[in-house]
PDB file of C-alpha atoms in Angstrom:
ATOM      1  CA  UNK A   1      23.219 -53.136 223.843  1.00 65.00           C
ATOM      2  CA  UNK A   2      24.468 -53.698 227.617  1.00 62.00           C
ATOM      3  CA  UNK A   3      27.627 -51.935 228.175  1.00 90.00           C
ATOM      4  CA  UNK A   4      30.009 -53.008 230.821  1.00 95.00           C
ATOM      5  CA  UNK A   5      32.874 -51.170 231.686  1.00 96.00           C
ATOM      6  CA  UNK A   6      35.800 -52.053 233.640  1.00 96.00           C
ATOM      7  CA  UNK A   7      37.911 -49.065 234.753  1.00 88.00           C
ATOM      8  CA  UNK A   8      41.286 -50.518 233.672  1.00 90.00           C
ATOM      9  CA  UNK A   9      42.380 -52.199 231.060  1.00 93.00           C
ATOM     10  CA  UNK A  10      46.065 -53.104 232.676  1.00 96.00           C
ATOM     11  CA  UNK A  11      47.301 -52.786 235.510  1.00 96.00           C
ATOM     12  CA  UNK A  12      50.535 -53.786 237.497  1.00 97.00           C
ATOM     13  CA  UNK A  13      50.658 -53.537 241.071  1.00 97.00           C
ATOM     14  CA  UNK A  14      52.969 -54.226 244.496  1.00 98.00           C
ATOM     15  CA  UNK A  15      52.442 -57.462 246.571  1.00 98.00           C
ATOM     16  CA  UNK A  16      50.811 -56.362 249.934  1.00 97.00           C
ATOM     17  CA  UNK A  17      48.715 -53.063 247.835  1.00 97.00           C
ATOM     18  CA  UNK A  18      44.904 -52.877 248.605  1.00 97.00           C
ATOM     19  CA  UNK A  19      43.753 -53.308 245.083  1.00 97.00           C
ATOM     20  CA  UNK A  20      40.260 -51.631 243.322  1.00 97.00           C
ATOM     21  CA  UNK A  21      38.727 -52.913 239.950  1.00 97.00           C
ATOM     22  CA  UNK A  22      35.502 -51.339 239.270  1.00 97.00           C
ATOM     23  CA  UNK A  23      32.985 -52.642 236.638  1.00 97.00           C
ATOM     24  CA  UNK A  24      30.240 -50.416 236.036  1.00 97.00           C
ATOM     25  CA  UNK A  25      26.840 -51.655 233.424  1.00 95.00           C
ATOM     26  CA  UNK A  26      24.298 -48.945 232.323  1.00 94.00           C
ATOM     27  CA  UNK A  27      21.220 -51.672 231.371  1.00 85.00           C
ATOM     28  CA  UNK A  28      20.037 -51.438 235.226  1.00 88.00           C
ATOM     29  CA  UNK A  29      20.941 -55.460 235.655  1.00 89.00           C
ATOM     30  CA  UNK A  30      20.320 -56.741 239.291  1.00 89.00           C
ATOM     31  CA  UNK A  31      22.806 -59.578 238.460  1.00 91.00           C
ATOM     32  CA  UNK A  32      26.849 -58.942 238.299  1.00 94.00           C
ATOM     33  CA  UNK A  33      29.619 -61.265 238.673  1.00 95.00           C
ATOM     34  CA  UNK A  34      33.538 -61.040 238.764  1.00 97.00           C
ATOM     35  CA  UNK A  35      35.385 -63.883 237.331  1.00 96.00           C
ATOM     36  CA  UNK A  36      38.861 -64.687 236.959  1.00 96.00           C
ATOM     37  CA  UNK A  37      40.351 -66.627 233.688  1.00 96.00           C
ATOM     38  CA  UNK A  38      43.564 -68.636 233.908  1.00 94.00           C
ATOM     39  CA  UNK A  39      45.278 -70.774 231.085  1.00 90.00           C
ATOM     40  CA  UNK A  40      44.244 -74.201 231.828  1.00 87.00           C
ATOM     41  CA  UNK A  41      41.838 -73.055 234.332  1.00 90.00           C
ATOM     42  CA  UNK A  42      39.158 -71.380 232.525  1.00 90.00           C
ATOM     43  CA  UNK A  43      36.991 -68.974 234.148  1.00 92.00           C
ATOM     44  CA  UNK A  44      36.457 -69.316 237.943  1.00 92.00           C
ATOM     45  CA  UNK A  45      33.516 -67.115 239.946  1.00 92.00           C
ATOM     46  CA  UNK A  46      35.217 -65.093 242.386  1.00 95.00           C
ATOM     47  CA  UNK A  47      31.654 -63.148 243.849  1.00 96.00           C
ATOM     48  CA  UNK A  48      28.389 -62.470 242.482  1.00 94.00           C
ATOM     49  CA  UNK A  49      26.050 -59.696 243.436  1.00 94.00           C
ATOM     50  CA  UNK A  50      22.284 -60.387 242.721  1.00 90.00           C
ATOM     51  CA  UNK A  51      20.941 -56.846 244.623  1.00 90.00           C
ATOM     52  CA  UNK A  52      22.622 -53.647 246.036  1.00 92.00           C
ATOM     53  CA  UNK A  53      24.508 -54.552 249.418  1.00 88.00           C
ATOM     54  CA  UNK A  54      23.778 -58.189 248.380  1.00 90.00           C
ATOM     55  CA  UNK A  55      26.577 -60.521 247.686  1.00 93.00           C
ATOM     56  CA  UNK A  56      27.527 -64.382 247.504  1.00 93.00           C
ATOM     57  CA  UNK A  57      30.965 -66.035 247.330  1.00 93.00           C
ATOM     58  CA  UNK A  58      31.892 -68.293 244.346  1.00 91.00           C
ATOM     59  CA  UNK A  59      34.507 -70.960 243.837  1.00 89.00           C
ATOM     60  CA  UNK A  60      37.367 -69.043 244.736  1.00 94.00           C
ATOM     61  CA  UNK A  61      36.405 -65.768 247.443  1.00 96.00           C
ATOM     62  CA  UNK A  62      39.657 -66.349 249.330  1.00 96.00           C
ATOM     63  CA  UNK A  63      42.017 -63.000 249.469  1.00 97.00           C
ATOM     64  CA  UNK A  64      38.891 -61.051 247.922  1.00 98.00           C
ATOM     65  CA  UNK A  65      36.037 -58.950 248.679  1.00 97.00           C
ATOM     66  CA  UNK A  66      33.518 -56.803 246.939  1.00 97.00           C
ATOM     67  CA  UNK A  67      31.407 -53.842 247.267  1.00 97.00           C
ATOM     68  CA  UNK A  68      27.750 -53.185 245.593  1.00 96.00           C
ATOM     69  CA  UNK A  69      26.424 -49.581 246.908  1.00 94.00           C
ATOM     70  CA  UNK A  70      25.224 -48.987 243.681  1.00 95.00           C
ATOM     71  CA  UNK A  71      22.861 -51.245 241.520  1.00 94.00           C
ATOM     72  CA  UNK A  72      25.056 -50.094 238.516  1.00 96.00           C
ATOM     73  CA  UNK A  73      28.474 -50.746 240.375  1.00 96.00           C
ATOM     74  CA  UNK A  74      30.117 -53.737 241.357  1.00 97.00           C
ATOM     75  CA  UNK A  75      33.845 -53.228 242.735  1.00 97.00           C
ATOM     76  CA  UNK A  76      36.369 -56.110 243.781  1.00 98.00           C
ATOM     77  CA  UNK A  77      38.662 -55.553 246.209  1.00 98.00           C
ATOM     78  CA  UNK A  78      42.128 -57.438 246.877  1.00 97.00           C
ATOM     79  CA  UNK A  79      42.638 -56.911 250.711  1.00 95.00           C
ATOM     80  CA  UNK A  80      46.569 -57.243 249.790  1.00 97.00           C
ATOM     81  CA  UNK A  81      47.563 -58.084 246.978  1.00 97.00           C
ATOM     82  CA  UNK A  82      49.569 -61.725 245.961  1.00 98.00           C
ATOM     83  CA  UNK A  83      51.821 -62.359 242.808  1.00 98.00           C
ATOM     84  CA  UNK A  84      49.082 -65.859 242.531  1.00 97.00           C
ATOM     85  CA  UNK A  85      46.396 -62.818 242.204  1.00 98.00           C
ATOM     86  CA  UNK A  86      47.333 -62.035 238.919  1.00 98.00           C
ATOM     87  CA  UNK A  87      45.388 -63.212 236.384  1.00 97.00           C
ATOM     88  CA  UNK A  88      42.686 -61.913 233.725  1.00 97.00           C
ATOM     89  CA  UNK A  89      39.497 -60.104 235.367  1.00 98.00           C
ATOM     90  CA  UNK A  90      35.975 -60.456 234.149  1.00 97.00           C
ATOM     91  CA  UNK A  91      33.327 -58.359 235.213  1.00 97.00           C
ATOM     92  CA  UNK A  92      30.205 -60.008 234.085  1.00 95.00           C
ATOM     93  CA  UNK A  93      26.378 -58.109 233.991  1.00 92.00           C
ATOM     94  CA  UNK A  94      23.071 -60.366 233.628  1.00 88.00           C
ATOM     95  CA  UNK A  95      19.181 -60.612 233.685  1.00 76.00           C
ATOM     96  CA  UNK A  96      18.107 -63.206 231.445  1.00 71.00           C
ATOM     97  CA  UNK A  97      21.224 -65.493 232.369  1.00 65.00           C
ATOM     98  CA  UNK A  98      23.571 -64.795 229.579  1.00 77.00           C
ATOM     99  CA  UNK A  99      26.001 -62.321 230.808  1.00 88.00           C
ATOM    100  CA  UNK A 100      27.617 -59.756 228.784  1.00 91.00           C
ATOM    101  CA  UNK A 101      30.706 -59.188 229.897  1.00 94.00           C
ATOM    102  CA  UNK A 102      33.346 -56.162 230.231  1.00 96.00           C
ATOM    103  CA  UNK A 103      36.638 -55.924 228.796  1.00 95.00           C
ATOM    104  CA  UNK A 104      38.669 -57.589 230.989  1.00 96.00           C
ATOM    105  CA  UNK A 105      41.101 -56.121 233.334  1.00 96.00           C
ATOM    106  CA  UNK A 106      44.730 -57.977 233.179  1.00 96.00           C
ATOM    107  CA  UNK A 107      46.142 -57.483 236.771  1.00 97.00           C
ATOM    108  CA  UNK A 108      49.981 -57.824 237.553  1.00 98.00           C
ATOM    109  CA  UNK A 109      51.406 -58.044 241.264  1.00 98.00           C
ATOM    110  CA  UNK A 110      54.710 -58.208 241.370  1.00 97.00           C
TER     111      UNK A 110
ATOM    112  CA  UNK B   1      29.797 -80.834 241.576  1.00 65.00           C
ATOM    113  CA  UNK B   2      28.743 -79.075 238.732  1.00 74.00           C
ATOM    114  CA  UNK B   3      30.818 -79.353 235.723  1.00 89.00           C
ATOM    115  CA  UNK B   4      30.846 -78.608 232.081  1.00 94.00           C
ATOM    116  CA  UNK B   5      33.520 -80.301 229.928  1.00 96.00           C
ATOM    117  CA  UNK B   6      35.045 -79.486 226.638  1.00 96.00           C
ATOM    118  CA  UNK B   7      37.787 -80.913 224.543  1.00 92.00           C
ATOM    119  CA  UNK B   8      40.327 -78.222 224.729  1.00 90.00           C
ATOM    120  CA  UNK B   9      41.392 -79.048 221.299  1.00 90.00           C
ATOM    121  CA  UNK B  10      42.894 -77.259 219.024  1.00 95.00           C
ATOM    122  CA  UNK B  11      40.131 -78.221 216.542  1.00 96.00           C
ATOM    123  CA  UNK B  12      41.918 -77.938 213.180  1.00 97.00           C
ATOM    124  CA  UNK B  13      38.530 -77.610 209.910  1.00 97.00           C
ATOM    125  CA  UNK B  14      39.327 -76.193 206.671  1.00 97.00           C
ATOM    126  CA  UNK B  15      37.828 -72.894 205.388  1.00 97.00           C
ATOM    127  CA  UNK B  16      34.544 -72.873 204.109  1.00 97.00           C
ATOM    128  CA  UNK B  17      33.854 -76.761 206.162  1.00 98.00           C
ATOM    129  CA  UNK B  18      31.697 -76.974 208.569  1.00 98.00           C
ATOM    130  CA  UNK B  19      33.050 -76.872 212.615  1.00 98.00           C
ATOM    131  CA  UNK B  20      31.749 -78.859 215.296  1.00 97.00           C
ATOM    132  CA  UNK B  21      32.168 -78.172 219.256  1.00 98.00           C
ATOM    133  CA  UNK B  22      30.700 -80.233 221.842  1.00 97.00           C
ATOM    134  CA  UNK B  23      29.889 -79.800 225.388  1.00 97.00           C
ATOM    135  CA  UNK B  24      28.692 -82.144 228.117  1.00 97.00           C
ATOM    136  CA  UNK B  25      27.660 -81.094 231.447  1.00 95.00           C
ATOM    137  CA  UNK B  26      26.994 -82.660 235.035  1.00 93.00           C
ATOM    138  CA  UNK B  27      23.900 -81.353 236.250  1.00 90.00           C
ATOM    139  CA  UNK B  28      20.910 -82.897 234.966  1.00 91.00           C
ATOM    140  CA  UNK B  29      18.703 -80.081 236.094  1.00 88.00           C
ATOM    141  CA  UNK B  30      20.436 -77.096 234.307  1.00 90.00           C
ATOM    142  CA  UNK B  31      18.045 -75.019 232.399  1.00 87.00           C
ATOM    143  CA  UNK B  32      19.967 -72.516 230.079  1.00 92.00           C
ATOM    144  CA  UNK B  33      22.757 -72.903 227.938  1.00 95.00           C
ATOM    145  CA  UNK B  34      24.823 -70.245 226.153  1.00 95.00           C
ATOM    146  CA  UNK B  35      28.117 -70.799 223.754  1.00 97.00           C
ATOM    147  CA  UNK B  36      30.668 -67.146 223.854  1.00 97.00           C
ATOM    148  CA  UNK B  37      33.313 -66.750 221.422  1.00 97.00           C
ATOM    149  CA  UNK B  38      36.596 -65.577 223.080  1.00 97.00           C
ATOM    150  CA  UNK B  39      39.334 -64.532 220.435  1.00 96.00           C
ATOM    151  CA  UNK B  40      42.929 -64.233 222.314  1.00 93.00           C
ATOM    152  CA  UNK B  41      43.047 -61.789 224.944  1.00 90.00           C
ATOM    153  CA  UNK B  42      39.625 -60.142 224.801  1.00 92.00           C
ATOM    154  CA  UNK B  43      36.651 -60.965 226.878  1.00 94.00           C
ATOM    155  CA  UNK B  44      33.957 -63.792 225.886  1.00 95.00           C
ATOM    156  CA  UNK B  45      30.945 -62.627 223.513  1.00 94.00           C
ATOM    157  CA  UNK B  46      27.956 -64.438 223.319  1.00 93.00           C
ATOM    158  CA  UNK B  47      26.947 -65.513 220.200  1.00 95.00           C
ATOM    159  CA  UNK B  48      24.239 -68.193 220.883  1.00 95.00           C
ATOM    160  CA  UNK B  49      21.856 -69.524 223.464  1.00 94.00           C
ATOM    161  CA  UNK B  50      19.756 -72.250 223.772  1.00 96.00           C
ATOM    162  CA  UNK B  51      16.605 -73.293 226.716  1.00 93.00           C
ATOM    163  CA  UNK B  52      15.083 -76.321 224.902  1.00 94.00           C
ATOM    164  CA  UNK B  53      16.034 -79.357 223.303  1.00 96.00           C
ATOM    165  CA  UNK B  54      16.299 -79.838 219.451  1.00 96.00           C
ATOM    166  CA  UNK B  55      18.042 -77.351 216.991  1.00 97.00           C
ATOM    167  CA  UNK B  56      18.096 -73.696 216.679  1.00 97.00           C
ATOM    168  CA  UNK B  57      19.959 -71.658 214.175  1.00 97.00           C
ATOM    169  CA  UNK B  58      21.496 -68.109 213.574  1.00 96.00           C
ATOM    170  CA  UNK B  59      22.715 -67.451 210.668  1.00 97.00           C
ATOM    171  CA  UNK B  60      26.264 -69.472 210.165  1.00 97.00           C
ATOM    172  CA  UNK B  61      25.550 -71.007 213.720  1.00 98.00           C
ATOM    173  CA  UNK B  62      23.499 -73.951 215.132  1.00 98.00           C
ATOM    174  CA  UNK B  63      23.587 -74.507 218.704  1.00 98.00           C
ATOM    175  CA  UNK B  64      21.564 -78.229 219.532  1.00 98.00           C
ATOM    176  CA  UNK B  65      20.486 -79.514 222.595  1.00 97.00           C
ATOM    177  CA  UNK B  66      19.639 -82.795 223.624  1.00 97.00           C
ATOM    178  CA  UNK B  67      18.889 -82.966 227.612  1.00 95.00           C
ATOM    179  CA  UNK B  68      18.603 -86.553 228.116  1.00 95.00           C
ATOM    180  CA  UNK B  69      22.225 -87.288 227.173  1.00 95.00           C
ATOM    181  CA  UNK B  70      23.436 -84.159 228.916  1.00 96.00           C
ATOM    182  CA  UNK B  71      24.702 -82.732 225.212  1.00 96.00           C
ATOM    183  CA  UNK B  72      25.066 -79.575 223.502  1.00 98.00           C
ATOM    184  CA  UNK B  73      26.858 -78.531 220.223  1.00 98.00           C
ATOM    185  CA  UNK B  74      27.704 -75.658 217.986  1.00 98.00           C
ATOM    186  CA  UNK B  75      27.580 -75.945 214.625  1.00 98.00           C
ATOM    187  CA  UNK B  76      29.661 -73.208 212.188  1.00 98.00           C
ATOM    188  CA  UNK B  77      28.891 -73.431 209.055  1.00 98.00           C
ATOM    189  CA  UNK B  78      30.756 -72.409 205.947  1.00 98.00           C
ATOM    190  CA  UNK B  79      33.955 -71.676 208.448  1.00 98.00           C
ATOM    191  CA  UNK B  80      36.133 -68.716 207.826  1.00 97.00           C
ATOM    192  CA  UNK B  81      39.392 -67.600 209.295  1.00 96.00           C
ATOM    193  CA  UNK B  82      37.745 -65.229 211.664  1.00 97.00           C
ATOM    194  CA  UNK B  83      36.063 -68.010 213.188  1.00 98.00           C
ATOM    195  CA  UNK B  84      39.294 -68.540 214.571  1.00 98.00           C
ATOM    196  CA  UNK B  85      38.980 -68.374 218.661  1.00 97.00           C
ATOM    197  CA  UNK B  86      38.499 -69.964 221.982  1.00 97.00           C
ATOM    198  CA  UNK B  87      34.524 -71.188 222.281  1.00 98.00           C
ATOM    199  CA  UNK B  88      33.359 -71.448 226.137  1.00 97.00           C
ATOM    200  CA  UNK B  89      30.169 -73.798 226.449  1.00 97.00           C
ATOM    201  CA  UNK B  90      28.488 -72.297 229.821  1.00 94.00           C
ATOM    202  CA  UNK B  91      25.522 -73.960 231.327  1.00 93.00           C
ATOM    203  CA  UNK B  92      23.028 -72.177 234.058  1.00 89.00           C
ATOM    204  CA  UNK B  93      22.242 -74.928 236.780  1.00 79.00           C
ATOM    205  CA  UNK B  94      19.115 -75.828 238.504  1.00 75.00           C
ATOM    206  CA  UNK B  95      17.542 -73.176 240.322  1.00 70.00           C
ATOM    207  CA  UNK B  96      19.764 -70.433 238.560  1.00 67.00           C
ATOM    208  CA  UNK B  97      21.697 -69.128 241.646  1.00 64.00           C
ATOM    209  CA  UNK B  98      25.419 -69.544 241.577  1.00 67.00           C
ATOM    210  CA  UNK B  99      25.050 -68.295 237.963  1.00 80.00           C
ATOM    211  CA  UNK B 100      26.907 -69.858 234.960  1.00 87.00           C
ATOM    212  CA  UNK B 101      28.887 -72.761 234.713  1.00 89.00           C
ATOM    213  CA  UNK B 102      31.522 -72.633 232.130  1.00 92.00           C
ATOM    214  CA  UNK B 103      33.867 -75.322 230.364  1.00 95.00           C
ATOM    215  CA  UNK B 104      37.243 -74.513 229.892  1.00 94.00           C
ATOM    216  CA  UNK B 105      36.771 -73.601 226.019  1.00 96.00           C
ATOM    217  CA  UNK B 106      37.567 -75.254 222.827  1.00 97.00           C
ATOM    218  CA  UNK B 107      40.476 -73.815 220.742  1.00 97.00           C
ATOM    219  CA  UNK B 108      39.123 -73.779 216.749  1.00 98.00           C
ATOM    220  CA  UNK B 109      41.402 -73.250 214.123  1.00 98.00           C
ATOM    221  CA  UNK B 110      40.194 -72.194 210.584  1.00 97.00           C
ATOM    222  CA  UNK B 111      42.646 -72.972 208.260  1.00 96.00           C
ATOM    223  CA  UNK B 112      42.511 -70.583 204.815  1.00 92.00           C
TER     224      UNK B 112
END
């Protein structure tokens, strides 16, 4: 089975902090994704990644960025952080379309 | 746009009935389409997919397809408690390359 694993499972950060999630997968996918899930919202595509150095902006790239040196590792970066960035984080991994996704990192800016 | 509705419910079935979720989407091209189960405060799993139209079936679950009116469903069979979660219809557009649409999920309640 696909594992993808998201360094954190909670964190709480400052407004105006440069923040890191990481999402590594270890089924050699050239397809990732990072989502973010809101009630009422659903899930909203922040970036995608479909090769190394390679990515695309979703929905919602605004006061995000990402990094993809690896083909296993797909990182999203808050420049500086906002109390309206936190929310639920999905890392997502694919290469038939359906993703398997990681466990979900639940952010906090206060 | 592309979009993929859901009734948000709650969906309220009795243990042991059977549960049906339903999903429309926008984009008449879309080619895939995948139903996760999300219990509260975990991450989705996916539990079926689908590519053509007509039935197919997995044990308790039957996802069906019907391209022409833009349809799918999930079928749970024989319900039971731990059925109990959030079920996200996502759809995979024309060409593929934005990756998945998802609906906002259908809360499903199996009462004991």
């Amino acid at each position: 089975d696909v594992k993808v694993t998201q360094s954190s499972r909670y964190l709480v950060k400052r407004t105006g902090e440069k923040v890191f999630l990481e999402c590594v997968q270890d089924m050699d996918h050239e397809n990732m994704f990072w989502y973010r899930q809101d009630p009422g919202l659903g899930l909203r595509l922040i970036y995608f990644s479909y090769d190394v150095k390679m990515k695309e902006k979703g929905d919602i790239p605004e006061g995000y960025s990402v990094s993809r040196e690896k083909k296993e590792r797909f990182s999203l970066i808050l420049e500086s952080a906002s109390t309206n960035q936190t929310s639920m984080y999905l890392c997502a991994s694919s290469s038939l379309g359906g993703y398997t996704f990681g466990s979900g990192t639940r952010l906090t800016v206060v | 746009q592309k979009e993929v509705e859901q009734n948000s419910g709650p969906l309220s079935v009795p243990e042991g009935a059977i549960a049906s979720l339903n999903c429309t989407y926008s984009d008449r091209g879309s080619q895939s389409f995948f139903w996760y189960r999300q219990y509260s405060g975990k991450s989705p799993e996916l539990i079926m997919s689908i590519y053509s139209n007509g039935d197919k079936e997995d044990g308790r679950f039957t996802a069906q397809l019907n391209k022409a009116s833009q349809y799918v469903s999930l079928l749970i069979r024989d319900s039971q408690p731990s059925d109990s979660a959030t079920y996200l219809c996502a759809v995979l557009p024309r060409g593929g390359a934005d990756g998945l649409t998802f609906g906002k999920g259908t809360h499903l309640i199996i009462q004991p």
